[in-house]
Amino acid sequence: MEITSAGVVGLGTMGAGIVEVFARAGLAVTAVEVNDELLSAGRERLTSSLGRAVDRGRLAAEERDAIIERVAFTTAREQLAAVDLVVEAVPERLDIKTALLRDLDGICPAETVLATNTSSLPVTELAAATARPGRVIGMHFFNPAPVMRLVEVIRTVTTDGDVLAAVRSLAERCGKTPVVVGDRAGFVANALLFGYLNDAAHAAETGQAAIADLDAAVVAATGFPMGPLTLLDLIGLDVSLDVLHTLFDETRDPRYAPAPLLRRLVMAGWLGRKTGRGYYAYDDSPPVPAIETPAPQASAPRSITRVAGVGGARKSDLLAAFEPVVVSADEVAGADVVLIDGGSLTATTELAARVAGRLGEEAVIAVATSDEAPVAVVAAATGRPADVVGVHLPLVPRRGVVEVVMTARTDAGAAATAAAAATAAGLTPVVCRDRPGRLLDALLLPHLNDAVRMVGDGYATRDDVDAAMTLGCGYPEGPMAMLAAVGADELRSRLLHLAAATHVAALAPAPLLDDLAAFGG
């Protein structure tokens, strides 16, 4: 079958965008809303979007007029009886979508394809509400639909083969890249994205890092378009909460259990950008103390005149990143910051204890420790724990991010001095607490592991996973490409430590990682 005409029900931002996508591809489109006011708003969204394209020189005025002429706006659903495909883009609630599809089932001929734009609800359950489950399919566009190239095409166990082929072909005709997957909560993009976003929400709530610092560190380390908390505000905290509930209800994975503060922000009506308040304030309101107070805040740095490094014979990655003057433990008396990397916990602790007695009172001791040992272990051996910070290079550094790790005893000025030293070395520092995985590894390694697990389960291919995250979420490279850069063996090793330290079984390496590590893939 070939789809030459389409209907769209629901003309919010997403629905109006889908109308534009179809009309630009040459389809006759019937755009439906429940009343004249919403219909007028939907028409305005379409004309404004096309108008911006004309103003930017991306669309000729004649083309704009032709696109608009292909669209018929109406409040009468009965007019959808003449189209080949109907896409619903109504609010992400199962009861609303189910009622609409039942209504469309009674209006449209038996051969009409009914598609849902749901981002996470079970398409199978929606299909079962109709008398044509074989002709119901998921067609998940990403916002803004005219710009984002990904469309997740979700087949159920009942979807007819000709329907799947026709919808996939339609997506390609619209200039999109279709990724065909089975009906599983979150599909590819949201299932991967929201575990990571929820981990970030937990990190913010527990004061692992200040909100702005957390976002800046992730962007600097990965090149993602925005940090996770900024993205939550953009998506809408209410929408994000609904998606997390759906994912948790199906998987019972504790990483999808919504962060308590996220729930409270939604209760308060702080839904992100659309209400002016969320994790950030988008108006003239003061900062949100309930969010920011627990975060480790560093005071103004002490003066820095000399950074010395102490390590083994081999120059470590840490010392190479800072490029300090490398000296022996007995030659550090004049240094303001001493970087210590003995290569092992025992050697680093011994070096730190020797160095501590040779430094001035204002000097800062920055030690490298792995996830296997908290910074506090080394700090306690120095006799001056207030002056000790950890420095940690995460596994996924894209632009030289270094984590400055504070223990419960670290003075804020010491952390600020270490951060300033990192900045002076051309690195991007982020101050965080002394917890397993620090900040970036705790957020990004489980994210990569989720992608590996999805591929290992046979739910999606490597290419599908990377296409979903690059085309649907704006990642500069997909998770599987990131994995190739960091190494499967290194990822597996760090995940084992993270799972053991946190007692979270879901963080254990995906089985496929064993094979990838063994074969160097």
XYZ file of C-alpha atoms in Angstrom:
521
model
C 0.000 0.000 0.000
C 1.034 3.609 -0.535
C 0.037 6.435 1.785
C -0.897 9.604 -0.110
C -3.131 11.347 2.415
C -2.972 11.705 6.161
C -4.845 13.087 9.113
C -3.412 14.467 12.348
C -5.472 14.750 15.540
C -4.155 17.200 18.115
C -2.457 20.373 16.935
C -0.166 21.209 19.812
C 3.503 21.793 19.105
C 4.090 18.183 18.101
C 0.880 17.718 16.130
C 1.330 20.929 14.148
C 4.892 19.858 13.422
C 3.702 16.501 12.068
C 1.165 18.301 9.865
C 4.031 20.375 8.446
C 6.177 17.283 7.841
C 3.414 15.519 5.915
C 2.384 18.583 3.924
C 5.985 19.347 2.962
C 6.243 15.770 1.640
C 3.308 16.417 -0.684
C 0.521 14.654 1.228
C -2.996 16.023 1.501
C -3.417 16.556 5.254
C -6.547 16.846 7.379
C -5.712 18.614 10.659
C -8.225 18.085 13.469
C -8.769 19.735 16.848
C -11.595 19.560 19.363
C -12.683 23.230 19.131
C -12.182 26.358 17.064
C -9.824 27.992 19.555
C -7.368 25.110 19.558
C -7.775 24.738 15.808
C -6.824 28.378 15.297
C -3.797 27.971 17.574
C -2.683 24.927 15.582
C -3.035 26.822 12.304
C -0.928 29.642 13.774
C 1.805 27.203 14.792
C 1.988 25.873 11.239
C 1.991 29.257 9.514
C 4.526 30.683 11.980
C 6.905 27.772 11.476
C 6.691 28.065 7.710
C 7.024 31.834 7.938
C 10.287 31.495 9.889
C 11.590 29.131 7.222
C 10.817 31.731 4.544
C 12.448 34.526 6.565
C 15.622 32.449 6.930
C 15.762 31.705 3.225
C 15.121 27.999 3.679
C 11.745 27.976 1.918
C 10.346 29.956 -0.996
C 7.139 31.904 -0.389
C 5.452 29.945 -3.188
C 6.352 26.653 -1.532
C 5.001 27.909 1.781
C 1.680 28.768 0.153
C 1.502 25.368 -1.565
C 2.184 23.555 1.717
C -0.563 25.481 3.516
C -3.022 24.751 0.695
C -2.487 21.012 1.203
C -3.836 21.261 4.756
C -7.541 21.238 5.611
C -8.291 22.419 9.177
C -11.423 21.099 10.841
C -13.067 20.206 14.131
C -15.034 17.374 12.480
C -13.296 14.029 12.956
C -15.639 12.523 10.402
C -13.517 14.125 7.676
C -10.748 11.651 8.539
C -12.759 8.904 6.857
C -11.155 9.835 3.529
C -7.462 9.576 4.504
C -5.016 6.652 4.320
C -3.329 7.260 7.668
C -4.317 9.044 10.877
C -1.673 10.028 13.445
C -2.848 10.980 16.927
C -0.772 13.575 18.810
C -2.983 14.130 21.842
C -1.689 14.291 25.465
C 0.435 11.372 26.676
C -2.293 9.657 28.679
C -3.435 6.132 28.000
C -7.119 6.859 28.654
C -7.188 9.835 26.264
C -5.385 8.003 23.487
C -7.458 4.847 23.912
C -10.733 6.768 23.706
C -9.556 8.607 20.589
C -8.456 5.459 18.781
C -11.765 3.773 19.551
C -13.548 6.768 18.060
C -11.318 6.756 14.974
C -11.888 3.015 14.614
C -15.583 3.714 14.163
C -15.031 6.612 11.751
C -12.328 5.359 9.397
C -12.608 2.549 6.835
C -11.130 -0.791 7.802
C -8.051 -0.291 5.618
C -7.041 3.040 7.197
C -3.854 2.911 9.266
C -4.108 4.361 12.766
C -0.789 5.566 14.197
C 0.055 6.810 17.668
C 2.791 9.329 18.352
C 3.241 8.051 21.905
C 6.761 8.253 23.285
C 6.423 5.476 25.828
C 2.873 4.087 26.205
C 2.178 0.476 25.090
C 1.130 0.524 21.447
C -0.186 -3.030 21.782
C -2.718 -1.936 24.404
C -3.828 0.948 22.206
C -4.176 -1.392 19.231
C -6.220 -3.874 21.266
C -8.769 -1.140 21.962
C -9.699 -1.169 18.265
C -11.219 -3.727 15.928
C -8.169 -3.401 13.610
C -5.076 -4.202 15.744
C -3.177 -5.234 12.621
C -3.480 -1.712 11.226
C -2.354 0.151 14.355
C 1.287 1.186 14.634
C 3.519 3.585 16.526
C 5.017 6.546 14.675
C 7.025 8.500 17.231
C 8.309 11.837 15.954
C 10.769 13.962 17.918
C 10.315 17.619 18.775
C 10.501 19.787 16.730
C 9.128 17.360 14.163
C 10.022 19.421 11.057
C 13.678 19.533 12.160
C 14.442 16.252 13.926
C 15.271 13.484 11.480
C 14.393 10.449 13.583
C 11.078 8.611 13.569
C 10.705 5.526 15.736
C 8.350 3.107 13.989
C 6.896 0.749 16.580
C 5.472 -2.556 15.453
C 3.358 -4.675 17.773
C 2.913 -8.441 17.677
C -0.255 -7.833 15.642
C 0.974 -5.204 13.157
C 0.447 -6.230 9.520
C 3.579 -6.403 7.373
C 2.187 -4.103 4.687
C 1.376 -1.470 7.321
C 4.930 -1.551 8.674
C 6.392 -1.279 5.170
C 4.080 1.589 4.201
C 4.764 3.633 7.345
C 8.502 3.090 7.059
C 8.381 4.185 3.430
C 6.338 7.254 4.370
C 8.910 8.279 6.970
C 11.635 8.066 4.344
C 9.562 10.106 1.871
C 9.270 12.757 4.568
C 13.063 12.957 4.777
C 13.237 11.091 8.091
C 15.345 8.163 9.226
C 13.022 5.435 10.517
C 14.193 3.086 13.259
C 11.887 0.071 13.450
C 11.567 -1.472 16.919
C 9.227 -3.654 18.918
C 6.682 -2.415 21.424
C 8.667 -1.938 24.621
C 8.327 0.933 27.103
C 10.331 3.944 26.010
C 11.269 2.303 22.715
C 14.941 3.155 22.001
C 15.466 6.852 22.654
C 13.386 7.373 25.795
C 14.394 4.065 27.352
C 18.034 5.123 27.080
C 17.548 8.816 27.769
C 15.375 8.751 30.875
C 17.524 6.423 32.968
C 20.350 8.912 32.522
C 18.094 11.940 33.145
C 16.691 10.393 36.324
C 20.202 9.589 37.557
C 21.036 13.272 37.057
C 17.907 14.304 38.959
C 18.988 12.106 41.884
C 22.534 13.541 41.744
C 21.164 17.081 41.907
C 18.792 16.279 44.752
C 21.494 14.669 46.885
C 23.944 17.504 46.321
C 26.466 15.501 44.314
C 27.174 18.700 42.373
C 25.578 22.084 41.885
C 22.925 22.006 39.159
C 24.656 24.381 36.754
C 28.013 22.670 37.340
C 26.482 19.256 36.692
C 24.992 20.383 33.380
C 28.161 22.179 32.293
C 30.323 19.159 33.078
C 28.160 16.779 31.050
C 28.136 19.102 28.043
C 31.901 19.606 28.247
C 32.578 15.873 28.613
C 30.241 14.627 25.884
C 29.333 17.439 23.518
C 25.628 16.809 24.179
C 23.453 19.792 23.139
C 22.533 20.520 26.760
C 22.912 19.126 30.241
C 20.413 16.640 31.696
C 18.625 19.051 34.056
C 18.302 21.704 31.358
C 16.858 18.998 29.112
C 14.367 17.909 31.779
C 13.159 21.510 32.048
C 12.858 21.700 28.258
C 10.907 18.439 27.944
C 8.662 19.435 30.837
C 8.954 17.946 34.300
C 5.373 16.678 34.182
C 5.980 14.907 30.878
C 9.263 13.508 32.214
C 7.538 12.224 35.333
C 4.885 10.462 33.241
C 7.545 8.801 31.083
C 9.463 7.610 34.143
C 6.275 6.173 35.656
C 5.611 4.257 32.429
C 9.158 2.912 32.257
C 9.185 1.912 35.929
C 5.762 0.248 35.754
C 6.947 -2.007 32.937
C 10.550 -2.721 33.939
C 10.581 -2.285 37.749
C 14.137 -1.069 37.255
C 14.878 1.193 40.273
C 16.790 3.596 38.029
C 13.432 4.611 36.540
C 11.830 5.316 39.928
C 11.374 9.110 39.731
C 13.628 11.226 41.912
C 11.573 12.568 44.863
C 12.428 16.207 44.148
C 11.240 15.801 40.556
C 7.878 14.692 41.949
C 7.774 17.676 44.310
C 8.560 20.175 41.573
C 5.647 18.802 39.544
C 3.379 18.984 42.607
C 4.372 22.632 43.010
C 3.499 23.368 39.386
C 7.134 24.071 38.513
C 7.216 22.190 35.232
C 10.257 23.726 33.576
C 10.505 26.280 30.803
C 6.799 26.293 30.042
C 5.938 27.554 33.547
C 9.051 29.677 34.120
C 10.347 27.495 36.988
C 11.816 24.032 37.187
C 15.344 23.034 38.059
C 16.180 26.517 36.827
C 14.311 29.818 37.124
C 13.390 31.294 33.731
C 12.028 34.563 35.089
C 13.244 37.080 37.666
C 12.611 34.740 40.569
C 15.389 34.179 43.107
C 17.352 30.897 43.078
C 15.600 27.801 44.329
C 17.164 27.123 47.760
C 15.498 23.749 48.177
C 17.479 22.550 45.167
C 20.774 24.378 45.431
C 21.532 24.398 49.176
C 22.836 20.796 49.474
C 25.254 21.170 46.558
C 28.987 21.510 47.313
C 29.827 25.156 46.734
C 33.465 26.220 46.580
C 34.498 29.654 47.845
C 36.891 32.014 46.075
C 40.228 30.281 45.342
C 43.409 30.941 47.198
C 46.265 32.378 45.159
C 48.168 29.893 43.006
C 51.842 30.396 42.255
C 53.098 26.876 41.684
C 51.596 23.471 40.961
C 53.809 20.481 41.608
C 53.223 16.868 40.724
C 54.397 13.806 42.585
C 54.075 10.381 41.033
C 55.796 7.224 39.907
C 58.350 6.933 37.143
C 55.623 6.738 34.517
C 53.846 10.025 33.901
C 50.220 9.304 34.741
C 47.194 10.530 32.785
C 46.417 12.857 35.662
C 49.849 14.483 35.713
C 49.828 14.682 31.919
C 46.456 16.448 32.012
C 47.656 19.120 34.427
C 51.263 19.214 33.178
C 52.665 20.354 36.528
C 56.312 20.607 37.456
C 57.041 17.008 38.458
C 59.197 16.745 41.561
C 59.925 14.306 44.349
C 57.995 14.145 47.582
C 60.870 15.957 49.307
C 60.814 18.972 46.949
C 57.302 20.335 47.358
C 57.733 22.916 50.116
C 56.983 25.923 47.903
C 53.994 24.509 46.040
C 50.458 25.842 46.465
C 48.890 22.724 44.938
C 50.470 19.281 44.938
C 49.060 16.627 42.621
C 49.732 13.116 43.851
C 49.275 9.978 41.773
C 51.164 6.991 43.094
C 49.439 4.575 40.749
C 47.896 2.565 43.587
C 45.969 3.395 46.725
C 48.824 2.305 48.979
C 51.486 4.287 47.103
C 49.262 7.368 46.812
C 48.449 7.260 50.541
C 52.119 6.945 51.466
C 53.111 9.822 49.181
C 50.310 12.038 50.527
C 51.369 11.378 54.118
C 54.999 12.248 53.329
C 54.075 15.379 51.372
C 51.618 16.715 53.980
C 54.311 17.435 56.546
C 56.442 19.381 54.068
C 53.781 21.843 52.860
C 52.751 25.248 54.097
C 49.452 25.713 55.894
C 47.692 27.136 52.823
C 48.802 24.407 50.405
C 46.288 22.032 48.840
C 46.866 18.297 48.399
C 45.091 16.912 45.325
C 45.155 13.113 45.133
C 44.169 10.694 42.423
C 42.102 7.754 43.593
C 39.973 5.283 41.722
C 36.412 4.253 42.519
C 37.866 1.433 44.593
C 38.930 3.879 47.319
C 37.250 7.044 48.569
C 39.395 10.166 48.736
C 38.666 10.228 52.467
C 40.902 7.168 52.935
C 43.919 9.112 51.684
C 42.844 12.361 53.370
C 42.721 10.703 56.781
C 46.334 9.571 56.459
C 47.632 13.104 55.890
C 46.623 14.546 59.254
C 45.215 17.603 57.452
C 42.020 16.358 55.699
C 40.593 19.873 55.249
C 43.334 20.555 52.692
C 42.803 17.362 50.678
C 40.709 17.041 47.530
C 40.438 14.268 45.000
C 41.039 14.774 41.315
C 39.431 12.318 38.950
C 39.509 11.961 35.178
C 36.182 10.430 34.064
C 36.112 7.671 31.489
C 34.203 9.742 28.937
C 36.261 12.948 28.634
C 35.646 14.808 25.412
C 37.151 18.164 26.208
C 39.366 17.622 29.226
C 36.973 17.529 32.155
C 38.428 16.928 35.619
C 36.374 16.281 38.745
C 37.455 17.995 41.951
C 36.205 15.685 44.691
C 35.309 17.010 48.146
C 35.190 14.793 51.211
C 33.078 15.595 54.252
C 36.136 17.331 55.741
C 37.369 19.276 52.696
C 37.549 23.045 53.080
C 35.665 24.887 50.332
C 38.676 27.079 49.683
C 40.818 24.020 48.989
C 38.317 22.792 46.421
C 38.208 26.222 44.793
C 42.005 26.343 44.575
C 42.188 22.922 42.943
C 39.437 23.937 40.502
C 41.323 27.125 39.646
C 44.479 25.106 39.021
C 42.530 22.884 36.635
C 41.126 25.911 34.805
C 44.624 27.372 34.489
C 45.728 24.088 32.904
C 42.999 24.429 30.253
C 40.727 21.839 31.823
C 37.054 22.092 32.752
C 36.662 21.390 36.486
C 33.500 20.285 38.255
C 33.305 20.172 42.054
C 31.497 17.087 43.323
C 31.215 14.885 46.388
C 33.276 11.809 47.270
C 30.870 9.118 46.122
C 31.146 6.025 43.892
C 31.548 6.996 40.267
C 32.074 10.617 41.299
C 29.720 12.519 38.960
C 30.295 11.863 35.269
C 31.073 8.149 35.451
C 28.026 7.662 37.686
C 25.845 9.326 35.041
C 27.404 8.229 31.759
C 28.683 4.691 32.316
C 25.216 3.264 33.168
C 23.910 5.165 30.124
C 26.371 3.352 27.853
C 25.641 0.077 29.634
C 21.911 0.491 28.937
C 22.696 0.849 25.238
C 24.880 -2.275 25.253
C 22.144 -4.207 27.052
C 19.566 -3.084 24.481
C 21.771 -4.322 21.637
C 22.562 -7.538 23.490
C 18.852 -8.199 24.013
C 18.350 -8.017 20.263
C 15.870 -5.174 20.640
C 17.843 -2.774 18.450
C 21.018 -2.877 16.393
C 24.118 -0.813 17.106
C 23.222 1.439 14.177
C 19.639 1.836 15.400
C 20.791 2.823 18.889
C 23.264 5.379 17.584
C 20.780 6.740 15.043
C 18.128 7.146 17.734
C 20.394 9.152 20.009
C 22.117 11.260 17.367
C 19.060 12.026 15.233
C 16.476 12.024 18.022
C 18.437 13.556 20.911
C 21.157 15.537 19.164
C 24.123 13.536 20.482
C 27.306 14.244 18.484
C 27.959 10.494 18.502
C 25.836 7.583 19.616
C 26.394 5.462 22.737
C 27.906 2.570 20.796
C 30.355 4.920 19.098
C 31.217 6.350 22.521
C 31.774 2.807 23.774
C 34.229 2.133 20.963
C 36.185 5.205 22.029
C 36.384 4.347 25.755
C 36.825 0.588 25.372
C 34.515 -2.232 26.389
C 37.010 -3.693 28.856
C 37.482 -0.372 30.670
C 33.727 0.230 30.797
C 33.127 -3.260 32.133
C 35.772 -2.840 34.833
C 34.423 0.479 36.077
C 30.833 -0.779 36.058
C 31.841 -3.729 38.240
C 33.299 -1.332 40.798
C 30.273 0.967 40.574
C 27.782 -1.878 41.048
C 29.731 -3.259 44.012
C 30.120 0.130 45.682
C 26.478 1.143 45.287
C 24.858 -2.307 45.717
C 22.680 -1.539 42.667
C 22.385 -4.738 40.644
C 21.098 -2.870 37.584
C 24.547 -1.282 37.204
C 26.242 -4.639 36.627
C 27.803 -4.885 33.154
C 25.480 -6.028 30.395
C 26.309 -9.603 29.301
C 27.290 -8.401 25.818
C 30.111 -6.388 27.403
C 31.852 -9.646 28.320
C 32.000 -10.618 24.648
C 32.967 -7.134 23.502
C 35.729 -6.922 26.101
C 37.041 -10.380 25.197
C 37.264 -9.578 21.511
C 38.274 -5.938 21.910
C 35.014 -4.731 20.291
